[in-house]
Tab-separated table of C-alpha atoms in Angstrom:
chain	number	residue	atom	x	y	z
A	915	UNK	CA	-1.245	-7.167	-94.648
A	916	UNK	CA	-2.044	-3.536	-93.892
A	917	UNK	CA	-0.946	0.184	-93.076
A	918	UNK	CA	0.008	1.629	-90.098
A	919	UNK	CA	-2.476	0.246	-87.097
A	920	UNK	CA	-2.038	-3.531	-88.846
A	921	UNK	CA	2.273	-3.481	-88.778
A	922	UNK	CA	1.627	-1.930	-85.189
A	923	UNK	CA	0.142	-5.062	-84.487
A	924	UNK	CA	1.919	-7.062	-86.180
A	925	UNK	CA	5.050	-5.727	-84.037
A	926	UNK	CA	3.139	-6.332	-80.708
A	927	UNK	CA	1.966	-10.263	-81.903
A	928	UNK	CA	5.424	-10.621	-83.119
A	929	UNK	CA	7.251	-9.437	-79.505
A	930	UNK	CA	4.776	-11.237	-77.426
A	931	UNK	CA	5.220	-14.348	-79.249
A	932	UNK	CA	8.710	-14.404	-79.286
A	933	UNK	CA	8.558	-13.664	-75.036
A	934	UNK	CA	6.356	-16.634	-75.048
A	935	UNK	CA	8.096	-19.536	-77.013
A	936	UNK	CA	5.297	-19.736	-79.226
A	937	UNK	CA	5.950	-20.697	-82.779
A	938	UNK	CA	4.289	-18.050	-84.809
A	939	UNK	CA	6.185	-16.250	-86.895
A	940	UNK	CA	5.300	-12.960	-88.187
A	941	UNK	CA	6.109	-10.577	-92.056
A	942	UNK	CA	4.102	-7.418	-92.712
A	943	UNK	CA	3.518	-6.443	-96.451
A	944	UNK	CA	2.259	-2.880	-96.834
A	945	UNK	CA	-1.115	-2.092	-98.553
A	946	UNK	CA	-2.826	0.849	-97.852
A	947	UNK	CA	-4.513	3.198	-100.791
A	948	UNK	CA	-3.275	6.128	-98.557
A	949	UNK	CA	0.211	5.342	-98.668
A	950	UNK	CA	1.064	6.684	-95.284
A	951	UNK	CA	3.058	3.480	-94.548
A	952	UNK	CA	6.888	4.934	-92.881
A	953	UNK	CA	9.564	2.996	-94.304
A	954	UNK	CA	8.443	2.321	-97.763
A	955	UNK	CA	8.367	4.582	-100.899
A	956	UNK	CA	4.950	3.038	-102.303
A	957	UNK	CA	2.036	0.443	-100.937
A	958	UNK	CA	0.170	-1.272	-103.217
A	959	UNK	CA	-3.152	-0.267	-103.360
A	960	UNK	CA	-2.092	3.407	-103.554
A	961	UNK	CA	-2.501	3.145	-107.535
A	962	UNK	CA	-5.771	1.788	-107.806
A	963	UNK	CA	-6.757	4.531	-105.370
A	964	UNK	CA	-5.336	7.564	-107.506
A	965	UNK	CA	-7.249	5.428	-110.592
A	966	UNK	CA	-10.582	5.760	-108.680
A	967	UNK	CA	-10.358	9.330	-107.473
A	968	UNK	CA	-8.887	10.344	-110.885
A	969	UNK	CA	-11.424	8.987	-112.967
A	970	UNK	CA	-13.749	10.953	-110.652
A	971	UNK	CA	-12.380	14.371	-111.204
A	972	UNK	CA	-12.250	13.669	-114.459
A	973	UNK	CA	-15.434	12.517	-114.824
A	974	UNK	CA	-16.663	16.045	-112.742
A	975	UNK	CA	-14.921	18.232	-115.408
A	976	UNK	CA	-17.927	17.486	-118.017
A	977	UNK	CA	-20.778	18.663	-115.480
A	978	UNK	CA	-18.411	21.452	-113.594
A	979	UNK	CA	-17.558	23.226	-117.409
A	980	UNK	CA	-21.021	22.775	-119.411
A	981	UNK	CA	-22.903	24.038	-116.214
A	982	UNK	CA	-20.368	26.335	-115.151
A	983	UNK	CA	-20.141	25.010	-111.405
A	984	UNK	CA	-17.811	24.398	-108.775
A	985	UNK	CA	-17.486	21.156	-107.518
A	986	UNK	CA	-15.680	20.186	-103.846
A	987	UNK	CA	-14.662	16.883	-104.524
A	988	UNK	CA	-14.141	14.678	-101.082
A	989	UNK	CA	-11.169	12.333	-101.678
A	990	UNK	CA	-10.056	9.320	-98.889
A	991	UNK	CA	-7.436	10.944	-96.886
A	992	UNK	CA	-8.263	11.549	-92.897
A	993	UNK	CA	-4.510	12.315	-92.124
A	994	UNK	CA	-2.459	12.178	-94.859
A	995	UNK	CA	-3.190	13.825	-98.335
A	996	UNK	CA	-1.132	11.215	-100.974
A	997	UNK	CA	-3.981	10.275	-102.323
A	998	UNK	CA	-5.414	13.520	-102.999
A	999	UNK	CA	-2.349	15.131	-104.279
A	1000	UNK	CA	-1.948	12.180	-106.692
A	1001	UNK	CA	-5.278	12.190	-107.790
A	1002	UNK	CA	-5.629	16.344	-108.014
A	1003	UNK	CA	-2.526	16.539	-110.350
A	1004	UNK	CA	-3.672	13.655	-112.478
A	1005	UNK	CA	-6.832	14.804	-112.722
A	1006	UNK	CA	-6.079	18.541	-113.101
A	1007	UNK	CA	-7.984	19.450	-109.874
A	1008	UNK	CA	-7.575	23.736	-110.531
A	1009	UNK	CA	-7.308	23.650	-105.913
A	1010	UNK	CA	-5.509	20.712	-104.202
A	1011	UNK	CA	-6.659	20.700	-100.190
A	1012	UNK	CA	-4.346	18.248	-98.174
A	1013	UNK	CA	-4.505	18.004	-94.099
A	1014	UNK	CA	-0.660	18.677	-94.297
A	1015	UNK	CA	-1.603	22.312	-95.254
A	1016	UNK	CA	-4.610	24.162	-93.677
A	1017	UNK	CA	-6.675	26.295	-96.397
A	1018	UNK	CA	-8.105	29.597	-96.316
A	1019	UNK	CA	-11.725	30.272	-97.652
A	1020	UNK	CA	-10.516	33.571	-98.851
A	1021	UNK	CA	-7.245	32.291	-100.822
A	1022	UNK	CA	-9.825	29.786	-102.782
A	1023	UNK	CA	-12.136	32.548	-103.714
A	1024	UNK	CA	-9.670	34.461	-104.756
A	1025	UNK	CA	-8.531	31.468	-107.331
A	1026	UNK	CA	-11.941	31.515	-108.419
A	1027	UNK	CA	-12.429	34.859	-108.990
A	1028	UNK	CA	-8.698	34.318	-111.443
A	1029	UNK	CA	-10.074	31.762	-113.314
A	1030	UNK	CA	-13.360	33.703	-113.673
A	1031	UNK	CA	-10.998	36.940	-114.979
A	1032	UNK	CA	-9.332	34.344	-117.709
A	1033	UNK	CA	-12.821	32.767	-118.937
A	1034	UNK	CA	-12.726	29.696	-116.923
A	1035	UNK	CA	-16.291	29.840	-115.113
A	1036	UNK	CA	-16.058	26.397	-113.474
A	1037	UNK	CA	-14.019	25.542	-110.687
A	1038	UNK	CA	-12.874	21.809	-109.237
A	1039	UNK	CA	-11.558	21.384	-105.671
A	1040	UNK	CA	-9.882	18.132	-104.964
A	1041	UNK	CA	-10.069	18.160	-100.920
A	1042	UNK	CA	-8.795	15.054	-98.823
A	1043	UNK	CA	-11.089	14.343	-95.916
A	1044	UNK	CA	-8.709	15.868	-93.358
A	1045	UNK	CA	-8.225	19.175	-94.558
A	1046	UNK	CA	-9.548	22.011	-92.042
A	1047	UNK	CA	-9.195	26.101	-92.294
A	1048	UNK	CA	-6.244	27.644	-90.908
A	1049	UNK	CA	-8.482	29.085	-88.074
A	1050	UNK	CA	-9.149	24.758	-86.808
A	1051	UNK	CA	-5.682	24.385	-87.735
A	1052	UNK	CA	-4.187	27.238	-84.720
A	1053	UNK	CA	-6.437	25.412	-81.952
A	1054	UNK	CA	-5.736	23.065	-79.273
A	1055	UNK	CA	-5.793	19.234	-79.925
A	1056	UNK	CA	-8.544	18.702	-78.105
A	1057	UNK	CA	-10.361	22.125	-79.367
A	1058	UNK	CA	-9.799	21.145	-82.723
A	1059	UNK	CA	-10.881	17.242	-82.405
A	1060	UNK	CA	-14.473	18.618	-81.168
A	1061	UNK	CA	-14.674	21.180	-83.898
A	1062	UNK	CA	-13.592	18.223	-86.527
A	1063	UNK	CA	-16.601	16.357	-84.961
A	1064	UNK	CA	-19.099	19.076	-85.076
A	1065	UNK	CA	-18.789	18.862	-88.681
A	1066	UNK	CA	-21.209	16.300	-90.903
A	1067	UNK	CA	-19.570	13.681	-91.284
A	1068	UNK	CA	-16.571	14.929	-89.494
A	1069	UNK	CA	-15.289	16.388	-92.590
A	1070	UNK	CA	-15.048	20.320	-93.329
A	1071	UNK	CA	-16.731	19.459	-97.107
A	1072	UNK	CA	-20.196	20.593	-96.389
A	1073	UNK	CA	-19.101	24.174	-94.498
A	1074	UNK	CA	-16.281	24.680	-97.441
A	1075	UNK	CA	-18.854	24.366	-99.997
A	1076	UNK	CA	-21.378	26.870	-98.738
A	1077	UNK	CA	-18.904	29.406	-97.864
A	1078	UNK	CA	-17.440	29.317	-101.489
A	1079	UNK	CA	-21.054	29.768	-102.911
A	1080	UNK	CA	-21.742	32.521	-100.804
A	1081	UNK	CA	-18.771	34.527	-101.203
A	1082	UNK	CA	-18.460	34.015	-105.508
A	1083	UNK	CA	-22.461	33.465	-105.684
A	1084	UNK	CA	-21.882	30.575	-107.606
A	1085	UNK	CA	-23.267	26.853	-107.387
A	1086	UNK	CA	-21.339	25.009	-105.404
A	1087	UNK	CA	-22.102	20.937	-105.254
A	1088	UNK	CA	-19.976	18.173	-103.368
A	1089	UNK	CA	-18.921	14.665	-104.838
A	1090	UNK	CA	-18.102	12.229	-102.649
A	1091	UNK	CA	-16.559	9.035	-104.139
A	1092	UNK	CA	-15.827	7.297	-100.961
A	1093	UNK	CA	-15.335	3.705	-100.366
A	1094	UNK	CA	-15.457	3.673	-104.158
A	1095	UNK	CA	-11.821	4.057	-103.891
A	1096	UNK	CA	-10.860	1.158	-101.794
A	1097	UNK	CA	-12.533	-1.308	-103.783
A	1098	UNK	CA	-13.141	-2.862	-107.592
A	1099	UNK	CA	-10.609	-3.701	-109.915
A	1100	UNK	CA	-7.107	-3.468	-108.900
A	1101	UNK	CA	-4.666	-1.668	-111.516
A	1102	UNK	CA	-1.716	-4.054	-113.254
A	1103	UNK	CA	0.838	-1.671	-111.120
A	1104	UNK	CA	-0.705	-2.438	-107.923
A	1105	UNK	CA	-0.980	-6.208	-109.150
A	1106	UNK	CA	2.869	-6.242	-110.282
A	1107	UNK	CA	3.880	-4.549	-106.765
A	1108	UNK	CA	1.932	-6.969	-104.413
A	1109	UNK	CA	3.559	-9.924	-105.875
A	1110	UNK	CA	6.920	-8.669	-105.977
A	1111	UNK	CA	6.361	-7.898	-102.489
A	1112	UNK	CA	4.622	-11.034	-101.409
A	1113	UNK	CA	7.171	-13.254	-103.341
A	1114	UNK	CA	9.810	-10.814	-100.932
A	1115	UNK	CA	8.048	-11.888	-97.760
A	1116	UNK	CA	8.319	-15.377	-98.637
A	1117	UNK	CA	11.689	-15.489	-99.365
A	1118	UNK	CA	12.573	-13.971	-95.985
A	1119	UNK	CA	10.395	-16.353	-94.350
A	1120	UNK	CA	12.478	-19.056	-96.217
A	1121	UNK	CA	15.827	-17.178	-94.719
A	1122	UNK	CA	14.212	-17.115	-91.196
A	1123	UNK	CA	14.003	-13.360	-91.238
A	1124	UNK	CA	11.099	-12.556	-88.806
A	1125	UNK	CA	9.669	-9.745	-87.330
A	1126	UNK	CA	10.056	-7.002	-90.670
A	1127	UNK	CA	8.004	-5.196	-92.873
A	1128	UNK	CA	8.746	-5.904	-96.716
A	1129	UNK	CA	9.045	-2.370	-98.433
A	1130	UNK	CA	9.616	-0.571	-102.005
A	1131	UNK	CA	12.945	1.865	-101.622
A	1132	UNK	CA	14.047	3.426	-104.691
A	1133	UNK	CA	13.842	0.525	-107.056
A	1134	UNK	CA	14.745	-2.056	-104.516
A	1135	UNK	CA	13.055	-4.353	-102.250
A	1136	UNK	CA	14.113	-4.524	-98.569
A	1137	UNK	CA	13.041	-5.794	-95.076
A	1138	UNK	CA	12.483	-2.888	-92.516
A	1139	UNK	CA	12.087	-4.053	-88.875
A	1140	UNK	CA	8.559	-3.685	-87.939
A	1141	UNK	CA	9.696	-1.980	-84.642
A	1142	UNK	CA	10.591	0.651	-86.665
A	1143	UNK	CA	7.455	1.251	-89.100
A	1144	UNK	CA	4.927	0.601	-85.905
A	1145	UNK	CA	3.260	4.072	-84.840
A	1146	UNK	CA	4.867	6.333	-87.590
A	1147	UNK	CA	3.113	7.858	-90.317
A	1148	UNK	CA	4.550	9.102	-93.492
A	1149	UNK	CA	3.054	12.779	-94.065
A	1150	UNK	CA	3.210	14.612	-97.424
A	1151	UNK	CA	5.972	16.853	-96.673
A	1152	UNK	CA	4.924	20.549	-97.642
A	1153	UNK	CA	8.169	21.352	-99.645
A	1154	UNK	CA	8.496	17.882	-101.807
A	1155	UNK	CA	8.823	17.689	-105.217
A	1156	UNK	CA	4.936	17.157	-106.068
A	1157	UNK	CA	3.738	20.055	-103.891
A	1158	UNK	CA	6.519	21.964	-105.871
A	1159	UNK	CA	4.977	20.480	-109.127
A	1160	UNK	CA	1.226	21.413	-108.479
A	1161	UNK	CA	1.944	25.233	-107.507
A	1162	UNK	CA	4.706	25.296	-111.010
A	1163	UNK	CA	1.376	24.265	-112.824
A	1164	UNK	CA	-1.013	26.638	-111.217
A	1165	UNK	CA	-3.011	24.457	-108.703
């Protein structure tokens, strides 16, 4: 019951008790509010996520448009960016920042400084934790891990949000929801999903069907071999159809 480091091991238990005769048997359900999990469409725990972090952003808009601010607001997302698309659409973030695609300061400011030109004098960045400037983004692995780490927190929040109030001169203030968003009450789609997929992994227990990961493809529910899910991650991919749907709507 996991994402991608927990149906690793559940591969490696699985193959070393199968080499050993010992009678464990072994089904991986996929739950993970950052929906990186290869081989299935959705995890449960995903929803309740995008609930948290959207409820935040929306809850940001009050402060951010009566005090004319800008707010950076640090979503769950170290590798991936799901979450923080899904959250930044819902909760019409005006700048989306995802790990997938490194940012430029200067391309921010100068949706800002639009905004400002149309009467908008607030500004609210949805930025997954894993997002870094262009400039991180060119160097090498191990250049860019220390630079990652030289950062509070190892996130690029803190630097982002004092180079944006520099440049526009405008208050800039950080939210950071957290581990509010992997906890509390679980949504009725997240609720529905796990026990459709639970009452899956049972039933292949039933048929004797080790050693797979139960998974959500299209509207059906399927075993994938947990040899093939173990050690891949699913990225957002920068020309899908909700990247495409964020720029159409301005973000």
């Amino acid at each position: 019951n996991g994402g991608n480091d927990s149906m690793d091991t559940c591969n490696k238990i699985s193959k070393y008790m199968q080499s050993v005769g010992y009678e464990c048997r072994i089904m991986g359900v996929p739950k993970t509010i950052d929906n990186d999990l290869w081989g299935t469409d959705k995890t449960f725990g995903f929803q309740s996520g995008i609930n948290v972090a959207t409820y935040c952003l929306d809850a940001i808009h009050t402060t951010a448009t009566s005090h004319s601010r800008i707010f950076v607001v640090e979503v769950m997302g170290h590798k991936v960016g799901w979450l923080t698309l899904y959250a930044g659409v819902a909760g019409g973030a005006d700048v989306i920042l995802l790990p997938e695609i490194p940012y430029s300061v200067d391309n921010i400011v100068k949706k800002i400084e639009e905004r400002e030109r149309n009467g908008k004098h607030f500004t609210v960045i949805a930025m997954a934790e894993g997002a870094v400037p262009k400039e991180v983004a060119e160097l090498s692995k191990k250049d860019r891990k220390a630079a990652v780490m030289a950062q509070p927190n190892g996130t690029f929040t803190s630097q982002l949000a004092a180079q944006i109030q520099e440049k526009t001169g405008h208050e800039t203030r950080i939210t950071v929801p957290g581990h509010m968003q992997r906890g509390g009450e679980t949504c009725p789609y997240d609720r529905f999903l796990s026990t459709s997929l639970g009452a899956a992994a049972a039933q292949l227990i039933v048929e004797e069907k080790y050693g797979n990961m139960v998974a959500l493809q299209g509207d059906k529910i399927v075993p994938v071999p947990l040899e093939e899910v173990a050690g891949k991650l699913k990225t957002v991919p920068v020309d899908c159809d909700e990247i495409k749907c964020a720029r159409a709507v301005g973000i």
